[in-house]
Amino acid sequence: DLDGGGDTGFNKNSFMAKFNYDLSNDDIDQLIEIKLEHDTEGSNESYLGLTEEDFNLTPNRRYAASSRDRIEWEHSNVLLSHFVEAQDSTLTTRAYYNKFARSWNKLNGFGSSVDISSVVAIEDVIASPTNGSNADFLEVIRGERNSENVNENLVLGDNDREYYAWGVQSDFTTNLEFAGLTHELEIGVRYHEDEIERFHTVDFFSITDGKLDKLTDAEPVKTAFNTELSKAYSIYIQDSVTIDALTLTVGLRGEFIDSTFQNTFNENDFLKKKSRIWLPGFSGFYKTSDELGFLFGINKGYVPTGPSQDPQVKPEESINYELGTRFNNGTTQADLVLFYNDFSNLTESCTFSTSSECNDIDTVFNAGNVDIYGIEASLNHTIALTDNIDMPLGAVYTYSRSEFKEDFESSFPLWGSITAGDEVPYLPKHQLTLTMELVSNGWQAALLAKYIGEMKETSGTGVNYEGVSTNSLTVLDFSSSYDIGDESSIYFKIDNIFEAVESVSRRPFGARPSKPRQATLGYKLSF
C-alpha cells in the first residue's frame, strides 16, 4: 500500500517452446532438441522498507519516496542439445546462449549530487528514526513534509545492465572393465563466456505535496559505465567403482578463467586477471543391506572474484565434508547427514541489496576462516489408505551453526567489528518442512508447512541493527490438481493460508514483510 497511492504490483510473461527430432536406429539412440525461451517482467518493486514502529502497525505499507521504484527486464534463452547413446556409452553436447537486460530505477539516498556519502544515509534514518535530525528526513521519505533544502532532495539511480552468457559443453559417460573392476567413467569439457555491460545513471527529485518531483529536465547523470568479460575453460573427470558393498567415487575439476574489466569513460582504467585452480572430490557409499547404507564425502569449493575486483581480494575457498546414513525399503526413505564446511576464506559482496552504506558498490570483502556445520535429516513414508488412495508424508529438518574463527575489523556493513565466535548473518539455526499429501489416479492434494527460525541481521558490533534478529516464520501452503481426461488438468494452490507476516530482512533500508497470501487457479493442456 503506497503512501499517496500508486501501483505496487507486477506483470510477468513467460514463453517457452521445445522441438526435438529423433535420429535413432537399431544400433544407436540419438536425439536433437532445441529449446527457445523468452520472459519479460515489469515490477513496481523497491529496496525501501519500514521503521520498526511502522512495520508493526502496517507491514505492507510503502513510503512515498519509493513511488517511482520500478524494475523492467527481458530474458532470452536458446539451448541446442544433442544426445547419443551406443552400447554402454553416452555423449551429450549442449550449446547455449542467454541474454538478460534490465533497468531498475530505485531510491539510492538523499542529496543533490552523485556523491551522497556526506548526507545522512537512508539506512541510518530507518534504523534510528528518532536520532537527531533523522525524524525530519523520515517525514520526507514518508511524503509528510516537502524537501526544504538540497540535503533533503532524493537521488534515484537507474541500474541499467545487460548480461550475456554463451558456450558449449560436452559430457561423456561410459562403463569399462579395468584391473578386474567395473568403472563408471564421466568426462566433461566446456567453453564459456559471460559479459556484463553497465549503464548506470542517477536523477534528482524533491518531495512536493507528498509526491516525487524531478528537479530539472536535464539528462540523467552518468555514473558507472563499464564492461566486464570472462572467458573460461573447464574440464572434469570422475570415476565410480564398486567393490562388493562399497562404491567409491573420485573426481577432479579444472577451472581456467581469463577476465577483463574496462571503464567506458577512461581507457586507462582497466584490469586483466587470470584464475587457475583444480578442485578435487572424493565420496563413498557402503551398503550394509539392500535397505541401509552409509555415506561420506570430501569436496573442495571455490568462488572466483569478479573481473573488477582488486587482485588483493582473495577468492572464496573451502573444504566441505559430509557423513551420514541412508535407508530405503520402497515405502520409507530416510537420510541423516552431518555436514561441515571449512572456509579458509569466506567472501561477501557489498551491493544495494545488502546495504546502502558501501564505499564502493559491488566491492568484495574477505572474512578469512569461517566454519559452517550442522545436520540435515529427511524422512518420507507412504501410507496406503485404500487400493486407490495413498498418503505420502514427508519431513526435512536442518540444524545449522556458524562462527568466524578470527578477530578482524571490516567496513562491510553486515560485519563491522568481528570477534572470533560470532555467527554468520542470515543463517537460521532451525529449518523444518512438513508435507502431507493425498494421491489417487487423476488427482492429488497436499499441505506443506515450512518453519524458518530467527536469523541474525548482522555479525559483530558497530553496525546498524547490531544484535537484532529476524523473527521465526511459519507458513502453511496448499496445492491440488485434477486431471480432465488424458490431455488436460486444472490446479489450485494457496500460499501462506493463514497470512503469516514477519520481517524477513531489515536490509538495505528497513523492515520488509514476508510473502502475503496468494491464490492461483490454473489450467494445463498437453498436446
Short mmCIF file of C-alpha atoms in Angstrom, two decimals:
data_model
loop_
_atom_site.label_atom_id
_atom_site.label_comp_id
_atom_site.label_asym_id
_atom_site.label_seq_id
_atom_site.Cartn_x
_atom_site.Cartn_y
_atom_site.Cartn_z
CA ASP A 1 0.00 0.00 0.00
CA LEU A 2 1.87 3.04 -1.33
CA ASP A 3 1.57 6.32 0.56
CA GLY A 4 -0.22 8.73 -1.76
CA GLY A 5 -1.46 5.90 -3.97
CA GLY A 6 0.14 4.13 -6.90
CA ASP A 7 0.73 0.70 -8.37
CA THR A 8 2.91 -1.75 -6.41
CA GLY A 9 2.09 -4.81 -8.48
CA PHE A 10 3.88 -6.57 -11.33
CA ASN A 11 3.28 -8.02 -14.78
CA LYS A 12 5.17 -11.08 -15.95
CA ASN A 13 5.12 -13.07 -19.18
CA SER A 14 6.93 -16.32 -19.91
CA PHE A 15 7.06 -18.21 -23.20
CA MET A 16 8.89 -21.48 -23.86
CA ALA A 17 8.92 -23.94 -26.76
CA LYS A 18 10.80 -27.20 -27.33
CA PHE A 19 11.32 -29.09 -30.57
CA ASN A 20 13.12 -32.42 -30.94
CA TYR A 21 13.97 -34.80 -33.72
CA ASP A 22 14.70 -38.49 -33.12
CA LEU A 23 17.50 -39.90 -35.27
CA SER A 24 17.65 -43.30 -33.53
CA ASN A 25 18.08 -46.62 -35.33
CA ASP A 26 18.60 -50.22 -34.26
CA ASP A 27 22.22 -49.64 -33.25
CA ILE A 28 22.19 -46.17 -31.74
CA ASP A 29 19.87 -43.84 -29.84
CA GLN A 30 20.21 -40.25 -30.99
CA LEU A 31 18.13 -37.13 -30.28
CA ILE A 32 18.45 -33.45 -31.23
CA GLU A 33 16.48 -30.86 -29.25
CA ILE A 34 16.18 -27.08 -29.31
CA LYS A 35 14.60 -25.02 -26.56
CA LEU A 36 13.56 -21.39 -27.03
CA GLU A 37 12.57 -19.18 -24.11
CA HIS A 38 11.55 -15.55 -23.73
CA ASP A 39 10.47 -13.82 -20.50
CA THR A 40 9.58 -10.26 -19.55
CA GLU A 41 8.62 -8.58 -16.30
CA GLY A 42 7.73 -5.13 -15.03
CA SER A 43 7.64 -4.79 -11.23
CA ASN A 44 6.98 -1.75 -9.10
CA GLU A 45 9.43 -3.03 -6.51
CA SER A 46 11.67 -1.26 -4.02
CA TYR A 47 14.54 -1.81 -1.59
CA LEU A 48 12.91 0.72 0.75
CA GLY A 49 11.46 -0.86 3.88
CA LEU A 50 9.89 0.48 7.08
CA THR A 51 10.86 1.54 10.56
CA GLU A 52 10.15 -0.98 13.30
CA GLU A 53 7.18 1.04 14.56
CA ASP A 54 5.59 1.41 11.12
CA PHE A 55 6.19 -2.26 10.29
CA ASN A 56 4.41 -3.39 13.45
CA LEU A 57 1.42 -1.19 12.57
CA THR A 58 1.17 -1.77 8.79
CA PRO A 59 3.75 -4.27 7.48
CA ASN A 60 2.59 -3.94 3.84
CA ARG A 61 3.00 -0.16 3.74
CA ARG A 62 5.27 1.58 1.21
CA TYR A 63 6.64 5.09 1.76
CA ALA A 64 6.03 7.82 -0.84
CA ALA A 65 9.74 8.13 -1.65
CA SER A 66 9.59 4.71 -3.31
CA SER A 67 6.75 5.60 -5.68
CA ARG A 68 8.98 5.67 -8.80
CA ASP A 69 10.91 2.48 -7.96
CA ARG A 70 10.45 0.04 -10.82
CA ILE A 71 12.39 -2.75 -12.48
CA GLU A 72 11.83 -3.90 -16.05
CA TRP A 73 13.68 -6.87 -17.51
CA GLU A 74 13.74 -9.09 -20.57
CA HIS A 75 15.36 -12.52 -20.87
CA SER A 76 16.01 -14.69 -23.94
CA ASN A 77 17.50 -18.17 -23.97
CA VAL A 78 18.40 -20.65 -26.71
CA LEU A 79 19.58 -24.18 -25.89
CA LEU A 80 20.57 -26.70 -28.55
CA SER A 81 21.19 -30.25 -27.30
CA HIS A 82 22.46 -33.40 -28.95
CA PHE A 83 22.27 -36.79 -27.20
CA VAL A 84 23.72 -40.04 -28.48
CA GLU A 85 23.91 -43.46 -26.80
CA ALA A 86 25.56 -46.60 -28.10
CA GLN A 87 26.19 -49.76 -26.08
CA ASP A 88 27.43 -48.60 -22.64
CA SER A 89 28.42 -45.06 -23.59
CA THR A 90 26.61 -41.73 -23.91
CA LEU A 91 27.65 -38.33 -25.24
CA THR A 92 25.61 -35.21 -24.53
CA THR A 93 26.53 -31.86 -26.08
CA ARG A 94 24.80 -28.57 -25.32
CA ALA A 95 25.27 -25.17 -26.95
CA TYR A 96 23.58 -22.28 -25.16
CA TYR A 97 23.02 -18.53 -25.36
CA ASN A 98 21.44 -16.25 -22.74
CA LYS A 99 20.71 -12.53 -22.78
CA PHE A 100 19.23 -10.68 -19.82
CA ALA A 101 18.59 -6.93 -19.98
CA ARG A 102 17.22 -4.97 -17.04
CA SER A 103 16.56 -1.40 -15.99
CA TRP A 104 15.96 -0.81 -12.28
CA ASN A 105 15.14 2.75 -11.26
CA LYS A 106 15.20 2.92 -7.46
CA LEU A 107 15.80 5.18 -4.49
CA ASN A 108 19.52 5.48 -3.66
CA GLY A 109 19.67 8.14 -0.96
CA PHE A 110 19.47 11.81 -0.03
CA GLY A 111 21.32 14.63 -1.78
CA SER A 112 21.51 16.74 -4.93
CA SER A 113 24.71 15.29 -6.36
CA VAL A 114 26.10 11.90 -7.28
CA ASP A 115 28.11 11.80 -4.03
CA ILE A 116 25.60 11.02 -1.26
CA SER A 117 28.20 9.94 1.32
CA SER A 118 28.20 13.38 3.01
CA VAL A 119 24.42 13.32 3.59
CA VAL A 120 22.55 11.21 6.13
CA ALA A 121 22.05 7.65 4.82
CA ILE A 122 18.52 6.29 4.38
CA GLU A 123 19.62 3.16 6.21
CA ASP A 124 20.57 5.27 9.26
CA VAL A 125 17.25 7.13 9.15
CA ILE A 126 15.16 3.96 9.04
CA ALA A 127 17.29 2.17 11.67
CA SER A 128 17.27 5.12 14.14
CA PRO A 129 14.28 7.33 13.20
CA THR A 130 14.35 9.40 16.42
CA ASN A 131 18.09 10.07 16.46
CA GLY A 132 18.98 13.75 15.86
CA SER A 133 17.54 15.12 12.61
CA ASN A 134 16.51 11.65 11.37
CA ALA A 135 12.88 12.37 12.25
CA ASP A 136 12.85 15.24 9.72
CA PHE A 137 14.36 13.06 7.00
CA LEU A 138 11.83 10.30 7.78
CA GLU A 139 8.97 12.76 7.23
CA VAL A 140 10.38 13.47 3.78
CA ILE A 141 10.62 9.74 3.00
CA ARG A 142 7.01 9.27 4.07
CA GLY A 143 5.91 12.25 1.98
CA GLU A 144 4.64 14.07 5.07
CA ARG A 145 6.91 17.09 4.56
CA ASN A 146 8.33 18.84 1.49
CA SER A 147 12.07 18.77 0.79
CA GLU A 148 13.30 22.08 2.25
CA ASN A 149 16.99 22.03 1.25
CA VAL A 150 19.39 20.21 -1.05
CA ASN A 151 20.23 17.63 1.60
CA GLU A 152 16.55 16.62 1.70
CA ASN A 153 16.34 16.04 -2.03
CA LEU A 154 16.34 12.41 -3.19
CA VAL A 155 18.66 10.59 -5.58
CA LEU A 156 17.13 7.88 -7.78
CA GLY A 157 19.52 5.63 -9.66
CA ASP A 158 18.81 3.55 -12.75
CA ASN A 159 20.97 0.43 -12.67
CA ASP A 160 20.63 -0.35 -16.37
CA ARG A 161 22.54 -3.53 -17.26
CA GLU A 162 22.82 -6.16 -19.96
CA TYR A 163 24.10 -9.67 -19.25
CA TYR A 164 25.25 -12.23 -21.81
CA ALA A 165 26.33 -15.85 -21.40
CA TRP A 166 27.11 -18.39 -24.09
CA GLY A 167 29.12 -21.53 -24.52
CA VAL A 168 29.26 -25.21 -25.42
CA GLN A 169 29.62 -28.23 -23.15
CA SER A 170 30.08 -31.97 -23.81
CA ASP A 171 29.70 -34.77 -21.26
CA PHE A 172 30.80 -38.34 -21.98
CA THR A 173 29.93 -41.37 -19.82
CA THR A 174 30.96 -44.98 -20.23
CA ASN A 175 31.31 -48.24 -18.34
CA LEU A 176 34.55 -50.15 -18.69
CA GLU A 177 36.46 -53.01 -17.09
CA PHE A 178 39.89 -52.25 -15.65
CA ALA A 179 42.02 -54.11 -13.09
CA GLY A 180 39.20 -56.57 -12.55
CA LEU A 181 36.73 -53.82 -11.59
CA THR A 182 33.82 -52.09 -13.34
CA HIS A 183 34.31 -48.34 -13.67
CA GLU A 184 31.59 -45.75 -14.36
CA LEU A 185 33.63 -43.01 -16.01
CA GLU A 186 32.47 -39.45 -16.71
CA ILE A 187 34.43 -36.81 -18.61
CA GLY A 188 33.26 -33.30 -19.41
CA VAL A 189 34.65 -30.21 -21.16
CA ARG A 190 33.18 -26.73 -21.53
CA TYR A 191 34.00 -23.38 -23.07
CA HIS A 192 32.05 -20.49 -21.59
CA GLU A 193 31.93 -16.70 -21.94
CA ASP A 194 29.89 -14.25 -19.93
CA GLU A 195 29.70 -10.48 -20.03
CA ILE A 196 28.01 -7.64 -18.18
CA GLU A 197 27.61 -4.11 -19.54
CA ARG A 198 26.62 -1.44 -17.02
CA PHE A 199 24.88 1.83 -17.93
CA HIS A 200 24.18 3.37 -14.50
CA THR A 201 22.69 6.85 -14.19
CA VAL A 202 21.07 8.98 -11.47
CA ASP A 203 18.32 11.61 -11.37
CA PHE A 204 17.42 14.10 -8.63
CA PHE A 205 13.98 14.65 -7.10
CA SER A 206 12.28 16.54 -4.31
CA ILE A 207 9.22 15.65 -2.28
CA THR A 208 6.47 18.16 -3.02
CA ASP A 209 2.98 17.71 -1.58
CA GLY A 210 3.67 14.04 -0.93
CA LYS A 211 4.90 13.33 -4.48
CA LEU A 212 8.29 12.93 -6.14
CA ASP A 213 9.08 15.83 -8.49
CA LYS A 214 12.09 15.82 -10.79
CA LEU A 215 14.33 18.82 -10.03
CA THR A 216 15.37 19.61 -13.63
CA ASP A 217 14.72 18.48 -17.18
CA ALA A 218 18.41 17.70 -17.65
CA GLU A 219 19.54 14.31 -18.87
CA PRO A 220 20.35 11.77 -16.13
CA VAL A 221 23.91 11.91 -14.81
CA LYS A 222 26.08 9.01 -15.94
CA THR A 223 27.75 7.23 -13.01
CA ALA A 224 29.06 3.76 -13.86
CA PHE A 225 29.55 2.78 -17.49
CA ASN A 226 31.79 -0.28 -17.77
CA THR A 227 32.13 -3.77 -19.17
CA GLU A 228 33.25 -7.00 -17.52
CA LEU A 229 34.07 -10.06 -19.60
CA SER A 230 35.15 -13.56 -18.54
CA LYS A 231 36.27 -16.48 -20.69
CA ALA A 232 36.51 -19.88 -19.03
CA TYR A 233 37.68 -23.37 -19.96
CA SER A 234 36.50 -26.18 -17.69
CA ILE A 235 37.26 -29.88 -17.59
CA TYR A 236 36.29 -32.64 -15.20
CA ILE A 237 36.81 -36.36 -14.85
CA GLN A 238 35.00 -38.63 -12.40
CA ASP A 239 35.30 -42.35 -11.79
CA SER A 240 32.98 -44.55 -9.70
CA VAL A 241 33.97 -48.09 -8.85
CA THR A 242 32.08 -50.71 -6.83
CA ILE A 243 33.95 -53.21 -4.68
CA ASP A 244 31.44 -55.62 -3.15
CA ALA A 245 29.19 -53.43 -0.96
CA LEU A 246 31.39 -50.31 -1.25
CA THR A 247 31.08 -47.73 -4.03
CA LEU A 248 33.86 -45.14 -4.25
CA THR A 249 33.80 -42.04 -6.42
CA VAL A 250 36.74 -39.76 -7.09
CA GLY A 251 36.68 -36.67 -9.28
CA LEU A 252 38.78 -33.72 -10.37
CA ARG A 253 37.60 -30.47 -11.93
CA GLY A 254 39.76 -27.77 -13.52
CA GLU A 255 38.66 -24.14 -13.95
CA PHE A 256 40.75 -21.75 -16.08
CA ILE A 257 39.31 -18.23 -16.23
CA ASP A 258 40.59 -15.09 -18.00
CA SER A 259 38.70 -11.90 -17.15
CA THR A 260 38.85 -8.23 -18.10
CA PHE A 261 37.30 -5.03 -16.75
CA GLN A 262 37.10 -1.80 -18.77
CA ASN A 263 35.78 1.59 -17.65
CA THR A 264 33.92 3.12 -20.61
CA PHE A 265 34.83 6.66 -19.52
CA ASN A 266 38.56 6.03 -19.04
CA GLU A 267 40.54 3.72 -21.32
CA ASN A 268 43.37 3.64 -18.75
CA ASP A 269 41.01 2.26 -16.10
CA PHE A 270 41.10 -1.44 -16.87
CA LEU A 271 42.07 -4.72 -15.23
CA LYS A 272 43.05 -8.14 -16.54
CA LYS A 273 43.17 -11.22 -14.33
CA LYS A 274 43.67 -14.98 -14.54
CA SER A 275 42.31 -17.73 -12.32
CA ARG A 276 43.63 -21.30 -12.43
CA ILE A 277 42.52 -23.99 -10.00
CA TRP A 278 41.98 -27.74 -9.67
CA LEU A 279 39.08 -28.89 -7.46
CA PRO A 280 39.22 -32.49 -6.18
CA GLY A 281 36.38 -34.51 -4.68
CA PHE A 282 36.05 -37.92 -3.06
CA SER A 283 32.98 -39.77 -1.77
CA GLY A 284 31.79 -43.24 -0.87
CA PHE A 285 28.68 -45.28 -0.09
CA TYR A 286 28.72 -48.57 1.82
CA LYS A 287 25.65 -50.83 1.77
CA THR A 288 25.16 -52.90 4.90
CA SER A 289 22.00 -54.38 3.37
CA ASP A 290 19.66 -53.82 0.44
CA GLU A 291 17.88 -51.17 2.56
CA LEU A 292 20.58 -49.48 4.64
CA GLY A 293 23.86 -47.77 3.79
CA PHE A 294 26.39 -45.18 4.99
CA LEU A 295 27.89 -42.29 3.01
CA PHE A 296 30.73 -39.81 3.21
CA GLY A 297 32.17 -37.08 1.02
CA ILE A 298 35.03 -34.58 0.89
CA ASN A 299 34.95 -31.84 -1.77
CA LYS A 300 36.76 -28.58 -2.39
CA GLY A 301 34.71 -25.44 -3.01
CA TYR A 302 35.82 -22.32 -4.86
CA VAL A 303 34.26 -18.99 -5.94
CA PRO A 304 36.46 -16.67 -8.07
CA THR A 305 36.36 -12.91 -7.66
CA GLY A 306 34.71 -10.78 -10.33
CA PRO A 307 36.68 -9.09 -13.13
CA SER A 308 36.58 -5.64 -11.48
CA GLN A 309 37.80 -6.79 -8.04
CA ASP A 310 41.26 -5.83 -6.85
CA PRO A 311 43.71 -8.75 -7.21
CA GLN A 312 44.36 -8.36 -3.47
CA VAL A 313 40.83 -9.64 -2.81
CA LYS A 314 41.12 -13.39 -2.29
CA PRO A 315 38.68 -15.88 -3.86
CA GLU A 316 36.36 -17.88 -1.65
CA GLU A 317 37.73 -21.35 -0.86
CA SER A 318 36.51 -24.16 1.35
CA ILE A 319 36.75 -27.87 2.09
CA ASN A 320 33.32 -29.44 2.57
CA TYR A 321 32.73 -32.67 4.49
CA GLU A 322 29.63 -34.84 4.90
CA LEU A 323 28.96 -38.07 6.76
CA GLY A 324 25.63 -39.85 7.00
CA THR A 325 23.34 -42.80 6.59
CA ARG A 326 20.54 -43.63 4.16
CA PHE A 327 17.58 -46.06 4.43
CA ASN A 328 15.11 -47.08 1.72
CA ASN A 329 12.77 -50.07 1.75
CA GLY A 330 10.45 -48.83 -1.01
CA THR A 331 7.86 -47.46 1.42
CA THR A 332 10.05 -45.48 3.78
CA GLN A 333 13.08 -43.38 2.85
CA ALA A 334 15.26 -41.67 5.46
CA ASP A 335 18.53 -39.71 5.35
CA LEU A 336 20.65 -38.37 8.19
CA VAL A 337 23.70 -36.31 7.17
CA LEU A 338 26.27 -34.36 9.19
CA PHE A 339 27.95 -31.53 7.26
CA TYR A 340 30.95 -29.35 7.97
CA ASN A 341 32.09 -26.55 5.65
CA ASP A 342 35.58 -25.33 6.47
CA PHE A 343 36.08 -21.97 4.72
CA SER A 344 39.67 -20.89 4.51
CA ASN A 345 38.25 -17.62 3.18
CA LEU A 346 34.58 -16.58 3.15
CA THR A 347 33.67 -13.65 0.88
CA GLU A 348 30.70 -11.29 0.71
CA SER A 349 29.79 -8.64 -1.85
CA CYS A 350 28.52 -5.21 -0.80
CA THR A 351 25.57 -4.34 -3.04
CA PHE A 352 22.47 -2.18 -2.70
CA SER A 353 20.56 -5.32 -1.72
CA THR A 354 22.76 -5.83 1.35
CA SER A 355 23.33 -2.23 2.37
CA SER A 356 23.47 1.31 1.07
CA GLU A 357 26.49 2.13 3.21
CA CYS A 358 29.16 0.80 0.87
CA ASN A 359 32.12 2.97 -0.03
CA ASP A 360 32.17 1.24 -3.40
CA ILE A 361 29.17 -0.77 -4.60
CA ASP A 362 29.96 -4.38 -5.67
CA THR A 363 33.16 -4.43 -3.60
CA VAL A 364 34.01 -7.92 -2.30
CA PHE A 365 35.17 -8.34 1.31
CA ASN A 366 37.22 -11.16 2.85
CA ALA A 367 36.31 -12.74 6.20
CA GLY A 368 39.08 -15.30 6.46
CA ASN A 369 38.46 -18.62 8.20
CA VAL A 370 34.79 -19.45 8.89
CA ASP A 371 33.12 -22.71 9.94
CA ILE A 372 29.56 -23.66 8.99
CA TYR A 373 28.32 -27.01 10.27
CA GLY A 374 25.18 -28.87 11.22
CA ILE A 375 22.88 -31.78 10.48
CA GLU A 376 20.17 -32.44 7.90
CA ALA A 377 17.56 -35.15 8.33
CA SER A 378 14.78 -36.20 5.97
CA LEU A 379 12.02 -38.79 6.26
CA ASN A 380 9.45 -39.86 3.67
CA HIS A 381 6.82 -42.53 4.24
CA THR A 382 3.81 -43.57 2.16
CA ILE A 383 0.64 -44.97 3.74
CA ALA A 384 -1.79 -46.90 1.53
CA LEU A 385 -5.20 -45.71 2.78
CA THR A 386 -7.17 -47.70 0.20
CA ASP A 387 -6.46 -49.59 -3.01
CA ASN A 388 -6.67 -46.27 -4.90
CA ILE A 389 -5.53 -43.61 -2.42
CA ASP A 390 -2.04 -43.16 -0.95
CA MET A 391 -0.94 -40.68 1.70
CA PRO A 392 2.75 -39.71 1.34
CA LEU A 393 4.19 -37.98 4.41
CA GLY A 394 7.47 -36.09 4.47
CA ALA A 395 9.72 -34.13 6.81
CA VAL A 396 13.02 -32.31 6.27
CA TYR A 397 14.91 -30.70 9.16
CA THR A 398 18.17 -28.73 9.03
CA TYR A 399 20.18 -27.51 12.01
CA SER A 400 22.98 -25.07 11.14
CA ARG A 401 25.67 -23.32 13.18
CA SER A 402 28.41 -20.97 12.09
CA GLU A 403 31.29 -18.99 13.52
CA PHE A 404 34.02 -16.66 12.41
CA LYS A 405 37.37 -18.06 13.51
CA GLU A 406 39.34 -14.81 13.53
CA ASP A 407 39.06 -11.28 15.01
CA PHE A 408 39.01 -8.54 12.35
CA GLU A 409 37.65 -5.10 11.50
CA SER A 410 35.54 -4.77 8.36
CA SER A 411 33.83 -1.88 6.59
CA PHE A 412 31.28 -4.35 5.22
CA PRO A 413 28.00 -3.14 6.80
CA LEU A 414 26.85 -6.63 7.86
CA TRP A 415 30.06 -7.47 9.72
CA GLY A 416 31.62 -4.48 11.46
CA SER A 417 33.98 -5.39 14.30
CA ILE A 418 34.14 -9.20 14.36
CA THR A 419 35.23 -11.28 17.35
CA ALA A 420 36.12 -14.93 16.86
CA GLY A 421 32.99 -16.97 17.64
CA ASP A 422 30.49 -14.51 16.12
CA GLU A 423 27.81 -16.07 13.91
CA VAL A 424 27.39 -15.50 10.16
CA PRO A 425 24.31 -13.32 9.43
CA TYR A 426 21.16 -14.59 7.71
CA LEU A 427 21.74 -18.26 8.52
CA PRO A 428 18.87 -19.75 10.58
CA LYS A 429 19.74 -22.40 13.15
CA HIS A 430 16.49 -24.30 12.57
CA GLN A 431 14.56 -25.04 9.37
CA LEU A 432 11.73 -27.56 9.14
CA THR A 433 9.43 -28.57 6.28
CA LEU A 434 6.49 -30.95 6.74
CA THR A 435 4.33 -32.31 3.91
CA MET A 436 1.15 -34.38 3.82
CA GLU A 437 -0.42 -35.49 0.53
CA LEU A 438 -3.37 -37.47 -0.75
CA VAL A 439 -2.70 -39.04 -4.15
CA SER A 440 -5.02 -41.05 -6.36
CA ASN A 441 -5.49 -41.77 -10.03
CA GLY A 442 -6.22 -38.40 -11.60
CA TRP A 443 -6.00 -36.11 -8.58
CA GLN A 444 -3.76 -35.02 -5.71
CA ALA A 445 -3.92 -32.61 -2.77
CA ALA A 446 -1.12 -31.52 -0.46
CA LEU A 447 -0.43 -29.41 2.63
CA LEU A 448 3.07 -28.02 3.19
CA ALA A 449 4.17 -26.36 6.42
CA LYS A 450 7.52 -24.57 6.49
CA TYR A 451 9.29 -23.17 9.53
CA ILE A 452 12.34 -20.88 9.33
CA GLY A 453 13.95 -19.92 12.62
CA GLU A 454 15.22 -16.50 13.56
CA MET A 455 18.33 -15.16 11.80
CA LYS A 456 20.84 -12.58 12.90
CA GLU A 457 20.75 -9.45 10.75
CA THR A 458 24.43 -8.66 11.38
CA SER A 459 27.59 -10.04 12.91
CA GLY A 460 29.95 -8.22 15.25
CA THR A 461 29.46 -4.68 16.55
CA GLY A 462 29.48 -1.09 15.33
CA VAL A 463 26.86 -1.53 12.58
CA ASN A 464 23.16 -0.80 12.17
CA TYR A 465 20.84 -3.48 13.64
CA GLU A 466 23.64 -4.75 15.86
CA GLY A 467 22.35 -7.75 17.83
CA VAL A 468 18.98 -7.71 16.01
CA SER A 469 17.46 -10.90 14.57
CA THR A 470 14.53 -11.61 12.28
CA ASN A 471 11.59 -13.39 13.91
CA SER A 472 10.86 -17.03 13.18
CA LEU A 473 8.28 -17.62 10.45
CA THR A 474 5.82 -20.49 9.94
CA VAL A 475 3.87 -20.68 6.68
CA LEU A 476 1.21 -23.20 5.58
CA ASP A 477 0.60 -23.79 1.85
CA PHE A 478 -1.98 -25.88 -0.02
CA SER A 479 -1.86 -27.28 -3.56
CA SER A 480 -4.09 -29.60 -5.59
CA SER A 481 -4.66 -30.78 -9.14
CA TYR A 482 -7.31 -32.75 -11.02
CA ASP A 483 -6.93 -34.45 -14.41
CA ILE A 484 -9.58 -33.78 -17.03
CA GLY A 485 -9.14 -36.63 -19.45
CA ASP A 486 -5.69 -37.58 -20.73
CA GLU A 487 -4.59 -34.18 -22.10
CA SER A 488 -5.63 -31.52 -19.58
CA SER A 489 -5.83 -30.75 -15.90
CA ILE A 490 -6.78 -27.97 -13.53
CA TYR A 491 -4.78 -26.96 -10.48
CA PHE A 492 -5.34 -24.74 -7.46
CA LYS A 493 -2.96 -23.57 -4.75
CA ILE A 494 -2.83 -21.13 -1.86
CA ASP A 495 0.46 -19.87 -0.45
CA ASN A 496 0.51 -18.64 3.16
CA ILE A 497 -3.03 -19.73 4.02
CA PHE A 498 -3.12 -18.00 7.41
CA GLU A 499 -1.42 -14.83 6.09
CA ALA A 500 1.53 -15.02 8.49
CA VAL A 501 3.58 -11.81 8.36
CA GLU A 502 7.08 -11.29 9.72
CA SER A 503 10.02 -9.11 8.78
CA VAL A 504 12.33 -11.26 6.66
CA SER A 505 15.09 -8.65 6.44
CA ARG A 506 15.92 -5.12 7.56
CA ARG A 507 18.48 -4.65 4.80
CA PRO A 508 19.10 -2.44 2.99
CA PHE A 509 16.53 0.23 4.00
CA GLY A 510 14.40 -1.13 6.85
CA ALA A 511 11.99 -3.93 7.65
CA ARG A 512 10.26 -5.70 4.78
CA PRO A 513 7.48 -8.30 5.07
CA SER A 514 7.29 -11.93 4.08
CA LYS A 515 5.19 -13.07 1.12
CA PRO A 516 1.46 -12.35 1.56
CA ARG A 517 -1.33 -14.84 0.95
CA GLN A 518 -1.59 -15.68 -2.74
CA ALA A 519 -4.09 -17.90 -4.56
CA THR A 520 -3.55 -19.40 -8.02
CA LEU A 521 -6.03 -21.20 -10.27
CA GLY A 522 -4.69 -22.71 -13.47
CA TYR A 523 -5.42 -24.92 -16.43
CA LYS A 524 -2.90 -27.11 -18.27
CA LEU A 525 -3.27 -28.55 -21.76
CA SER A 526 -0.83 -31.04 -23.26
CA PHE A 527 -0.79 -31.82 -26.96
#
